[in-house]
Amino acid sequence: MLPPPPPAAAPAAHPGPIPRILVLSARDGAALAAIRSALADHLERTPGLRLADVATTLQQGREALDHRYAVVATDLDRAARALRTPLPGTPGVEGRTDPKAPARVIWSFGGTTADTTTARALAGSPSARRRTQEAGLPGTPGRTGPVELFAAQLGLAEELTDRGLTPAAVTGAGAGLVTALVVAGALDFPAGLRLAEALAAPDATPAGLTALLRELSPGPARTPLAAPVDDPAALAAALLSADGRPRVPATAPGTRTVVVDTGVGARPGMLSADNIVVPLTADTTTDDDDGNDADAAPRTRLLTAVARLWCHGVPVALTEGTPGRRLRLPVYRFERAG
């Protein structure tokens, strides 16, 4: 679905710990609360544990039940506190799956500009950094214009694809619509970059973008795309829209729609009763005096989104960094996977 990424650059050195996803599940809410409490007690009483080992043990070899909870943390203390009561800087997320209504994932790419915090979040994944560098941009932009937004969003989409996430549909607005066109397969990366550069020009006009779109000639989308691909003039108008709110297709009967929002936070147009919004750039961590690693914050935001997807029953790979070893942990009503 996505164009091949450029060759991987050497990973940037990270001085701090790697965030890990700890997942728990149970058949009902009471059992899930008991698991959370038991694991928090164990983490507090056993300070010598490695967080990677705890994460691996919880992720592997156990059946994921309907009531779910996940924690993203960089150390045992923060993990224990998030298991008890989620606080700012200790992200914990909860969800419930419904076997009778499978989740349908829609990728949404918003198109408004962003401040420095959101720009860091968008550029925080290795794939986003590669695409940003390929577009000839600084690795961490101070603001997110059309070209920066396109490169970073595409990189995030590639990382989620690597984690096994497959969208049922793609949507976008403004500059995010450029990303949606590439992710859906209607344009390749060089064409998308040309379109984003044209959109970023101070003198961008509907007539100029329409002419460029006719030249680029977007092909049929391989993934359903909520955009007028066959109408260059209408597509140009959508690219220049200042609204920034993508159109989310209606939820199909018997399914739940999970909107992966790769933009500047969730927009009101997505928040309907039948949509579960998972923002990739929400401020789930704070640079406080509690030991939180500021450099890990963008990564923690992304992993919190991955955790939310898992909690809502979306198949997605949870492993981050080198897997740890299996431990014996005090858990309640976990069942071995067959």
mmCIF file of C-alpha atoms in Angstrom:
data_model
loop_
_atom_site.group_PDB
_atom_site.id
_atom_site.type_symbol
_atom_site.label_atom_id
_atom_site.label_comp_id
_atom_site.label_asym_id
_atom_site.label_seq_id
_atom_site.Cartn_x
_atom_site.Cartn_y
_atom_site.Cartn_z
ATOM 1 C CA MET A 1 0.000 0.000 0.000
ATOM 2 C CA LEU A 2 2.733 2.492 0.918
ATOM 3 C CA PRO A 3 5.734 3.387 -1.248
ATOM 4 C CA PRO A 4 9.024 1.802 -0.161
ATOM 5 C CA PRO A 5 10.834 3.883 2.470
ATOM 6 C CA PRO A 6 14.329 5.203 1.789
ATOM 7 C CA PRO A 7 17.329 3.313 3.187
ATOM 8 C CA ALA A 8 17.413 3.459 6.970
ATOM 9 C CA ALA A 9 19.771 6.003 8.439
ATOM 10 C CA ALA A 10 21.839 5.228 11.502
ATOM 11 C CA PRO A 11 19.540 5.550 14.546
ATOM 12 C CA ALA A 12 20.054 8.623 16.659
ATOM 13 C CA ALA A 13 21.563 7.967 20.052
ATOM 14 C CA HIS A 14 19.005 8.165 22.844
ATOM 15 C CA PRO A 15 20.379 8.857 26.294
ATOM 16 C CA GLY A 16 17.283 7.774 28.170
ATOM 17 C CA PRO A 17 15.329 4.545 28.681
ATOM 18 C CA ILE A 18 13.113 3.048 25.989
ATOM 19 C CA PRO A 19 9.355 3.372 26.589
ATOM 20 C CA ARG A 20 7.593 0.017 26.857
ATOM 21 C CA ILE A 21 3.961 -1.046 26.490
ATOM 22 C CA LEU A 22 2.541 -3.149 29.349
ATOM 23 C CA VAL A 23 -0.768 -4.813 28.454
ATOM 24 C CA LEU A 24 -3.394 -6.460 30.655
ATOM 25 C CA SER A 25 -6.742 -8.035 29.836
ATOM 26 C CA ALA A 26 -9.563 -9.855 31.620
ATOM 27 C CA ARG A 27 -13.081 -11.147 31.087
ATOM 28 C CA ASP A 28 -14.720 -8.351 33.095
ATOM 29 C CA GLY A 29 -13.967 -5.007 34.701
ATOM 30 C CA ALA A 30 -13.587 -6.348 38.236
ATOM 31 C CA ALA A 31 -10.997 -8.911 37.160
ATOM 32 C CA LEU A 32 -9.099 -6.251 35.205
ATOM 33 C CA ALA A 33 -8.989 -3.982 38.267
ATOM 34 C CA ALA A 34 -7.636 -6.883 40.337
ATOM 35 C CA ILE A 35 -4.887 -7.559 37.777
ATOM 36 C CA ARG A 36 -3.866 -3.910 37.733
ATOM 37 C CA SER A 37 -3.615 -3.759 41.509
ATOM 38 C CA ALA A 38 -1.721 -7.046 41.803
ATOM 39 C CA LEU A 39 0.816 -6.088 39.154
ATOM 40 C CA ALA A 40 1.323 -2.607 40.629
ATOM 41 C CA ASP A 41 1.991 -4.172 44.044
ATOM 42 C CA HIS A 42 4.493 -6.580 42.512
ATOM 43 C CA LEU A 43 6.369 -3.870 40.626
ATOM 44 C CA GLU A 44 6.658 -1.768 43.778
ATOM 45 C CA ARG A 45 7.884 -4.721 45.869
ATOM 46 C CA THR A 46 10.384 -5.936 43.250
ATOM 47 C CA PRO A 47 12.503 -2.938 42.204
ATOM 48 C CA GLY A 48 15.134 -5.116 40.503
ATOM 49 C CA LEU A 49 12.822 -6.123 37.643
ATOM 50 C CA ARG A 50 13.615 -5.031 34.095
ATOM 51 C CA LEU A 51 10.737 -3.204 32.432
ATOM 52 C CA ALA A 52 11.524 -4.920 29.115
ATOM 53 C CA ASP A 53 11.061 -8.323 30.767
ATOM 54 C CA VAL A 54 7.729 -7.282 32.290
ATOM 55 C CA ALA A 55 6.481 -5.954 28.936
ATOM 56 C CA THR A 56 7.538 -9.099 27.052
ATOM 57 C CA THR A 57 5.907 -11.390 29.609
ATOM 58 C CA LEU A 58 2.606 -9.524 29.400
ATOM 59 C CA GLN A 59 2.617 -9.321 25.594
ATOM 60 C CA GLN A 60 3.518 -12.916 24.761
ATOM 61 C CA GLY A 61 1.896 -16.270 25.328
ATOM 62 C CA ARG A 62 -1.401 -15.053 26.777
ATOM 63 C CA GLU A 63 -4.867 -14.732 25.322
ATOM 64 C CA ALA A 64 -6.076 -11.147 24.964
ATOM 65 C CA LEU A 65 -9.525 -10.963 26.553
ATOM 66 C CA ASP A 66 -12.283 -8.382 26.012
ATOM 67 C CA HIS A 67 -11.590 -5.911 28.861
ATOM 68 C CA ARG A 68 -8.172 -4.331 28.303
ATOM 69 C CA TYR A 69 -5.764 -1.894 29.891
ATOM 70 C CA ALA A 70 -2.329 -0.748 28.755
ATOM 71 C CA VAL A 71 0.448 1.368 30.231
ATOM 72 C CA VAL A 72 3.304 3.105 28.428
ATOM 73 C CA ALA A 73 6.215 3.807 30.761
ATOM 74 C CA THR A 74 9.979 4.190 30.882
ATOM 75 C CA ASP A 75 10.493 2.790 34.407
ATOM 76 C CA LEU A 76 8.845 0.565 37.010
ATOM 77 C CA ASP A 77 7.749 3.407 39.294
ATOM 78 C CA ARG A 78 5.826 5.222 36.591
ATOM 79 C CA ALA A 79 4.327 1.937 35.376
ATOM 80 C CA ALA A 80 3.076 1.092 38.878
ATOM 81 C CA ARG A 81 1.491 4.517 39.320
ATOM 82 C CA ALA A 82 -0.201 4.349 35.923
ATOM 83 C CA LEU A 83 -1.587 0.915 36.814
ATOM 84 C CA ARG A 84 -3.249 2.396 39.890
ATOM 85 C CA THR A 85 -4.478 5.803 38.709
ATOM 86 C CA PRO A 86 -3.410 7.332 35.396
ATOM 87 C CA LEU A 87 -1.893 10.766 35.974
ATOM 88 C CA PRO A 88 -0.350 13.334 33.618
ATOM 89 C CA GLY A 89 3.006 11.919 32.591
ATOM 90 C CA THR A 90 1.981 8.308 33.376
ATOM 91 C CA PRO A 91 -0.196 7.319 30.417
ATOM 92 C CA GLY A 92 -2.605 4.470 30.967
ATOM 93 C CA VAL A 93 -5.359 3.619 28.499
ATOM 94 C CA GLU A 94 -8.404 1.376 28.771
ATOM 95 C CA GLY A 95 -10.748 -0.131 26.223
ATOM 96 C CA ARG A 96 -13.071 -3.001 25.469
ATOM 97 C CA THR A 97 -13.329 -5.180 22.399
ATOM 98 C CA ASP A 98 -16.541 -6.518 20.919
ATOM 99 C CA PRO A 99 -16.202 -9.813 19.014
ATOM 100 C CA LYS A 100 -19.610 -9.157 17.409
ATOM 101 C CA ALA A 101 -18.484 -5.771 16.011
ATOM 102 C CA PRO A 102 -14.934 -5.939 14.641
ATOM 103 C CA ALA A 103 -12.931 -2.736 14.475
ATOM 104 C CA ARG A 104 -12.607 -0.985 11.122
ATOM 105 C CA VAL A 105 -9.556 1.292 11.033
ATOM 106 C CA ILE A 106 -9.620 4.595 9.159
ATOM 107 C CA TRP A 107 -6.450 6.660 8.832
ATOM 108 C CA SER A 108 -7.169 10.382 9.014
ATOM 109 C CA PHE A 109 -4.559 12.984 8.079
ATOM 110 C CA GLY A 110 -5.404 16.483 9.276
ATOM 111 C CA GLY A 111 -3.996 19.447 7.452
ATOM 112 C CA THR A 112 -3.574 22.391 9.812
ATOM 113 C CA THR A 113 -0.202 23.760 10.925
ATOM 114 C CA ALA A 114 1.125 22.924 14.365
ATOM 115 C CA ASP A 115 3.241 24.339 17.141
ATOM 116 C CA THR A 116 6.659 23.064 18.241
ATOM 117 C CA THR A 117 5.261 20.405 20.604
ATOM 118 C CA THR A 118 3.146 18.761 17.919
ATOM 119 C CA ALA A 119 5.931 19.106 15.355
ATOM 120 C CA ARG A 120 8.227 17.121 17.689
ATOM 121 C CA ALA A 121 5.535 14.473 18.107
ATOM 122 C CA LEU A 122 5.021 14.119 14.364
ATOM 123 C CA ALA A 123 8.764 13.863 13.724
ATOM 124 C CA GLY A 124 9.400 11.479 16.618
ATOM 125 C CA SER A 125 9.403 8.140 14.790
ATOM 126 C CA PRO A 126 12.425 6.823 12.860
ATOM 127 C CA SER A 127 10.339 6.486 9.683
ATOM 128 C CA ALA A 128 9.133 10.075 10.002
ATOM 129 C CA ARG A 129 12.723 11.270 10.427
ATOM 130 C CA ARG A 130 13.770 9.359 7.284
ATOM 131 C CA ARG A 131 10.966 10.812 5.188
ATOM 132 C CA THR A 132 11.620 14.307 6.583
ATOM 133 C CA GLN A 133 15.301 14.044 5.627
ATOM 134 C CA GLU A 134 14.423 12.680 2.179
ATOM 135 C CA ALA A 135 12.250 15.753 1.636
ATOM 136 C CA GLY A 136 15.295 17.924 2.380
ATOM 137 C CA LEU A 137 13.948 19.263 5.677
ATOM 138 C CA PRO A 138 15.442 19.611 9.187
ATOM 139 C CA GLY A 139 14.912 16.530 11.349
ATOM 140 C CA THR A 140 12.829 18.366 13.967
ATOM 141 C CA PRO A 141 10.874 21.288 12.470
ATOM 142 C CA GLY A 142 9.860 24.188 14.690
ATOM 143 C CA ARG A 143 6.515 24.377 12.929
ATOM 144 C CA THR A 144 4.677 22.009 10.641
ATOM 145 C CA GLY A 145 3.941 23.429 7.201
ATOM 146 C CA PRO A 146 2.526 21.400 4.276
ATOM 147 C CA VAL A 147 5.829 19.759 3.301
ATOM 148 C CA GLU A 148 6.877 18.973 6.895
ATOM 149 C CA LEU A 149 3.396 17.651 7.682
ATOM 150 C CA PHE A 150 3.361 15.429 4.595
ATOM 151 C CA ALA A 151 6.794 13.910 5.261
ATOM 152 C CA ALA A 152 6.211 13.301 8.970
ATOM 153 C CA GLN A 153 2.689 11.907 8.538
ATOM 154 C CA LEU A 154 3.856 9.552 5.803
ATOM 155 C CA GLY A 155 6.672 8.310 8.023
ATOM 156 C CA LEU A 156 4.253 7.626 10.873
ATOM 157 C CA ALA A 157 1.945 5.748 8.503
ATOM 158 C CA GLU A 158 4.876 3.603 7.373
ATOM 159 C CA GLU A 159 5.743 2.771 10.970
ATOM 160 C CA LEU A 160 2.167 1.743 11.734
ATOM 161 C CA THR A 161 2.175 -0.386 8.580
ATOM 162 C CA ASP A 162 5.331 -2.087 9.878
ATOM 163 C CA ARG A 163 3.369 -2.828 13.063
ATOM 164 C CA GLY A 164 0.723 -4.620 11.027
ATOM 165 C CA LEU A 165 -1.924 -1.896 10.944
ATOM 166 C CA THR A 166 -3.996 -1.979 7.751
ATOM 167 C CA PRO A 167 -6.616 0.723 7.113
ATOM 168 C CA ALA A 168 -10.019 -0.031 5.641
ATOM 169 C CA ALA A 169 -10.125 3.539 4.317
ATOM 170 C CA VAL A 170 -8.016 6.711 4.228
ATOM 171 C CA THR A 171 -9.107 10.318 4.528
ATOM 172 C CA GLY A 172 -7.393 13.695 4.730
ATOM 173 C CA ALA A 173 -7.874 17.460 4.625
ATOM 174 C CA GLY A 174 -5.686 20.333 3.533
ATOM 175 C CA ALA A 175 -2.027 19.334 3.512
ATOM 176 C CA GLY A 176 -2.984 16.032 5.136
ATOM 177 C CA LEU A 177 -4.862 15.146 1.964
ATOM 178 C CA VAL A 178 -1.487 14.934 0.180
ATOM 179 C CA THR A 179 -0.463 12.266 2.685
ATOM 180 C CA ALA A 180 -3.760 10.457 2.207
ATOM 181 C CA LEU A 181 -3.269 10.367 -1.576
ATOM 182 C CA VAL A 182 0.159 8.712 -1.178
ATOM 183 C CA VAL A 183 -0.910 6.297 1.570
ATOM 184 C CA ALA A 184 -3.909 5.198 -0.507
ATOM 185 C CA GLY A 185 -1.667 4.600 -3.527
ATOM 186 C CA ALA A 186 -3.096 7.322 -5.778
ATOM 187 C CA LEU A 187 0.295 9.141 -5.887
ATOM 188 C CA ASP A 188 3.876 8.037 -5.278
ATOM 189 C CA PHE A 189 6.228 9.836 -2.875
ATOM 190 C CA PRO A 190 7.939 12.132 -5.443
ATOM 191 C CA ALA A 191 4.551 13.252 -6.789
ATOM 192 C CA GLY A 192 3.263 13.795 -3.266
ATOM 193 C CA LEU A 193 6.322 15.874 -2.423
ATOM 194 C CA ARG A 194 5.786 18.061 -5.518
ATOM 195 C CA LEU A 195 2.158 18.566 -4.543
ATOM 196 C CA ALA A 196 3.053 19.448 -0.933
ATOM 197 C CA GLU A 197 5.688 21.939 -2.147
ATOM 198 C CA ALA A 198 3.160 23.571 -4.466
ATOM 199 C CA LEU A 199 0.644 23.776 -1.639
ATOM 200 C CA ALA A 200 3.263 25.422 0.591
ATOM 201 C CA ALA A 201 3.953 28.182 -1.930
ATOM 202 C CA PRO A 202 2.642 31.595 -0.817
ATOM 203 C CA ASP A 203 1.053 32.098 -4.245
ATOM 204 C CA ALA A 204 -0.720 28.718 -4.384
ATOM 205 C CA THR A 205 -4.038 29.029 -6.239
ATOM 206 C CA PRO A 206 -6.848 26.645 -7.171
ATOM 207 C CA ALA A 207 -5.974 27.041 -10.860
ATOM 208 C CA GLY A 208 -2.280 26.284 -10.286
ATOM 209 C CA LEU A 209 -2.959 23.214 -8.149
ATOM 210 C CA THR A 210 -5.571 21.987 -10.616
ATOM 211 C CA ALA A 211 -3.024 22.176 -13.434
ATOM 212 C CA LEU A 212 -0.428 20.331 -11.352
ATOM 213 C CA LEU A 213 -2.932 17.618 -10.437
ATOM 214 C CA ARG A 214 -3.771 17.118 -14.089
ATOM 215 C CA GLU A 215 -0.044 16.703 -14.768
ATOM 216 C CA LEU A 216 0.464 14.305 -11.840
ATOM 217 C CA SER A 217 -2.689 12.403 -12.814
ATOM 218 C CA PRO A 218 -3.503 10.561 -9.562
ATOM 219 C CA GLY A 219 -4.221 6.922 -10.273
ATOM 220 C CA PRO A 220 -6.920 4.717 -8.768
ATOM 221 C CA ALA A 221 -6.507 4.406 -5.008
ATOM 222 C CA ARG A 222 -5.610 0.910 -3.823
ATOM 223 C CA THR A 223 -7.232 1.703 -0.467
ATOM 224 C CA PRO A 224 -10.649 3.422 -0.378
ATOM 225 C CA LEU A 225 -10.046 7.178 -0.222
ATOM 226 C CA ALA A 226 -12.558 9.826 0.846
ATOM 227 C CA ALA A 227 -11.447 12.369 -1.764
ATOM 228 C CA PRO A 228 -12.485 13.421 -5.312
ATOM 229 C CA VAL A 229 -9.474 11.810 -6.992
ATOM 230 C CA ASP A 230 -11.087 11.947 -10.457
ATOM 231 C CA ASP A 231 -11.861 15.695 -10.255
ATOM 232 C CA PRO A 232 -8.658 17.830 -10.220
ATOM 233 C CA ALA A 233 -10.534 21.089 -9.559
ATOM 234 C CA ALA A 234 -12.450 19.649 -6.595
ATOM 235 C CA LEU A 235 -9.278 18.016 -5.282
ATOM 236 C CA ALA A 236 -7.411 21.345 -5.522
ATOM 237 C CA ALA A 237 -10.179 23.062 -3.574
ATOM 238 C CA ALA A 238 -9.994 20.384 -0.864
ATOM 239 C CA LEU A 239 -6.207 20.820 -0.616
ATOM 240 C CA LEU A 240 -6.603 24.580 -0.103
ATOM 241 C CA SER A 241 -9.370 24.212 2.488
ATOM 242 C CA ALA A 242 -8.539 25.912 5.790
ATOM 243 C CA ASP A 243 -10.914 23.661 7.718
ATOM 244 C CA GLY A 244 -8.356 20.919 8.429
ATOM 245 C CA ARG A 245 -11.072 18.401 9.329
ATOM 246 C CA PRO A 246 -11.077 15.232 7.216
ATOM 247 C CA ARG A 247 -14.350 13.584 6.267
ATOM 248 C CA VAL A 248 -14.743 10.249 8.060
ATOM 249 C CA PRO A 249 -16.849 7.680 6.179
ATOM 250 C CA ALA A 250 -19.900 6.413 8.019
ATOM 251 C CA THR A 251 -19.504 3.320 10.161
ATOM 252 C CA ALA A 252 -20.631 0.159 8.399
ATOM 253 C CA PRO A 253 -23.347 -1.900 10.127
ATOM 254 C CA GLY A 254 -21.934 -4.445 12.554
ATOM 255 C CA THR A 255 -18.537 -2.737 12.875
ATOM 256 C CA ARG A 256 -16.814 -0.168 15.099
ATOM 257 C CA THR A 257 -14.832 2.613 13.462
ATOM 258 C CA VAL A 258 -11.433 3.384 14.962
ATOM 259 C CA VAL A 259 -10.084 6.642 13.531
ATOM 260 C CA VAL A 260 -6.284 6.896 13.693
ATOM 261 C CA ASP A 261 -5.855 10.664 13.723
ATOM 262 C CA THR A 262 -2.442 11.573 12.309
ATOM 263 C CA GLY A 263 -2.903 15.307 12.547
ATOM 264 C CA VAL A 264 -3.045 18.025 15.151
ATOM 265 C CA GLY A 265 -5.172 16.311 17.763
ATOM 266 C CA ALA A 266 -8.709 15.004 17.294
ATOM 267 C CA ARG A 267 -11.058 17.404 15.510
ATOM 268 C CA PRO A 268 -14.747 17.804 16.392
ATOM 269 C CA GLY A 269 -15.858 16.401 13.038
ATOM 270 C CA MET A 270 -14.617 12.958 14.084
ATOM 271 C CA LEU A 271 -16.158 12.832 17.529
ATOM 272 C CA SER A 272 -19.418 11.020 16.828
ATOM 273 C CA ALA A 273 -20.960 8.283 18.901
ATOM 274 C CA ASP A 274 -19.818 5.519 16.542
ATOM 275 C CA ASN A 275 -16.197 6.676 16.156
ATOM 276 C CA ILE A 276 -13.309 5.845 18.480
ATOM 277 C CA VAL A 277 -10.590 8.443 17.888
ATOM 278 C CA VAL A 278 -6.951 7.517 18.525
ATOM 279 C CA PRO A 279 -4.824 10.692 18.217
ATOM 280 C CA LEU A 280 -1.167 10.129 17.377
ATOM 281 C CA THR A 281 -0.075 13.576 18.544
ATOM 282 C CA ALA A 282 -2.035 13.999 21.773
ATOM 283 C CA ASP A 283 0.009 15.389 24.654
ATOM 284 C CA THR A 284 0.032 12.223 26.768
ATOM 285 C CA THR A 285 3.230 13.070 28.606
ATOM 286 C CA THR A 286 4.594 16.153 30.305
ATOM 287 C CA ASP A 287 8.133 17.265 30.952
ATOM 288 C CA ASP A 288 7.751 17.373 34.712
ATOM 289 C CA ASP A 289 9.998 16.899 37.711
ATOM 290 C CA ASP A 290 8.838 13.340 38.165
ATOM 291 C CA GLY A 291 11.648 11.666 36.273
ATOM 292 C CA ASN A 292 9.944 11.733 32.903
ATOM 293 C CA ASP A 293 12.389 11.695 30.010
ATOM 294 C CA ALA A 294 11.606 14.701 27.800
ATOM 295 C CA ASP A 295 13.453 13.156 24.836
ATOM 296 C CA ALA A 296 11.214 10.074 25.016
ATOM 297 C CA ALA A 297 7.959 12.078 25.020
ATOM 298 C CA PRO A 298 7.271 11.977 21.240
ATOM 299 C CA ARG A 299 7.917 8.232 21.221
ATOM 300 C CA THR A 300 5.666 7.744 24.234
ATOM 301 C CA ARG A 301 2.853 9.574 22.424
ATOM 302 C CA LEU A 302 3.120 7.223 19.465
ATOM 303 C CA LEU A 303 3.269 4.114 21.648
ATOM 304 C CA THR A 304 0.266 5.331 23.640
ATOM 305 C CA ALA A 305 -1.667 5.451 20.368
ATOM 306 C CA VAL A 306 -0.503 1.896 19.603
ATOM 307 C CA ALA A 307 -1.666 0.854 23.081
ATOM 308 C CA ARG A 308 -5.067 2.468 22.492
ATOM 309 C CA LEU A 309 -5.448 0.552 19.245
ATOM 310 C CA TRP A 310 -4.722 -2.726 21.045
ATOM 311 C CA CYS A 311 -7.201 -1.840 23.792
ATOM 312 C CA HIS A 312 -9.920 -1.383 21.163
ATOM 313 C CA GLY A 313 -9.207 -4.734 19.538
ATOM 314 C CA VAL A 314 -7.139 -3.566 16.570
ATOM 315 C CA PRO A 315 -4.373 -6.079 15.689
ATOM 316 C CA VAL A 316 -1.076 -4.225 16.069
ATOM 317 C CA ALA A 317 2.467 -5.178 17.089
ATOM 318 C CA LEU A 318 3.337 -3.954 20.588
ATOM 319 C CA THR A 319 7.053 -4.760 20.864
ATOM 320 C CA GLU A 320 9.387 -1.781 21.245
ATOM 321 C CA GLY A 321 13.143 -2.220 21.301
ATOM 322 C CA THR A 322 14.781 -5.566 22.022
ATOM 323 C CA PRO A 323 12.333 -8.064 23.574
ATOM 324 C CA GLY A 324 13.011 -9.076 27.153
ATOM 325 C CA ARG A 325 12.806 -12.488 28.793
ATOM 326 C CA ARG A 326 9.752 -14.181 30.273
ATOM 327 C CA LEU A 327 9.039 -13.793 34.001
ATOM 328 C CA ARG A 328 6.613 -15.205 36.534
ATOM 329 C CA LEU A 329 4.196 -12.384 37.348
ATOM 330 C CA PRO A 330 1.189 -12.292 39.709
ATOM 331 C CA VAL A 331 -1.756 -11.978 37.383
ATOM 332 C CA TYR A 332 -5.447 -12.761 37.784
ATOM 333 C CA ARG A 333 -7.529 -14.626 35.203
ATOM 334 C CA PHE A 334 -4.907 -14.545 32.518
ATOM 335 C CA GLU A 335 -5.249 -17.507 30.210
ATOM 336 C CA ARG A 336 -2.490 -19.121 28.230
ATOM 337 C CA ALA A 337 -2.862 -18.709 24.483
ATOM 338 C CA GLY A 338 -3.322 -22.024 22.795
#
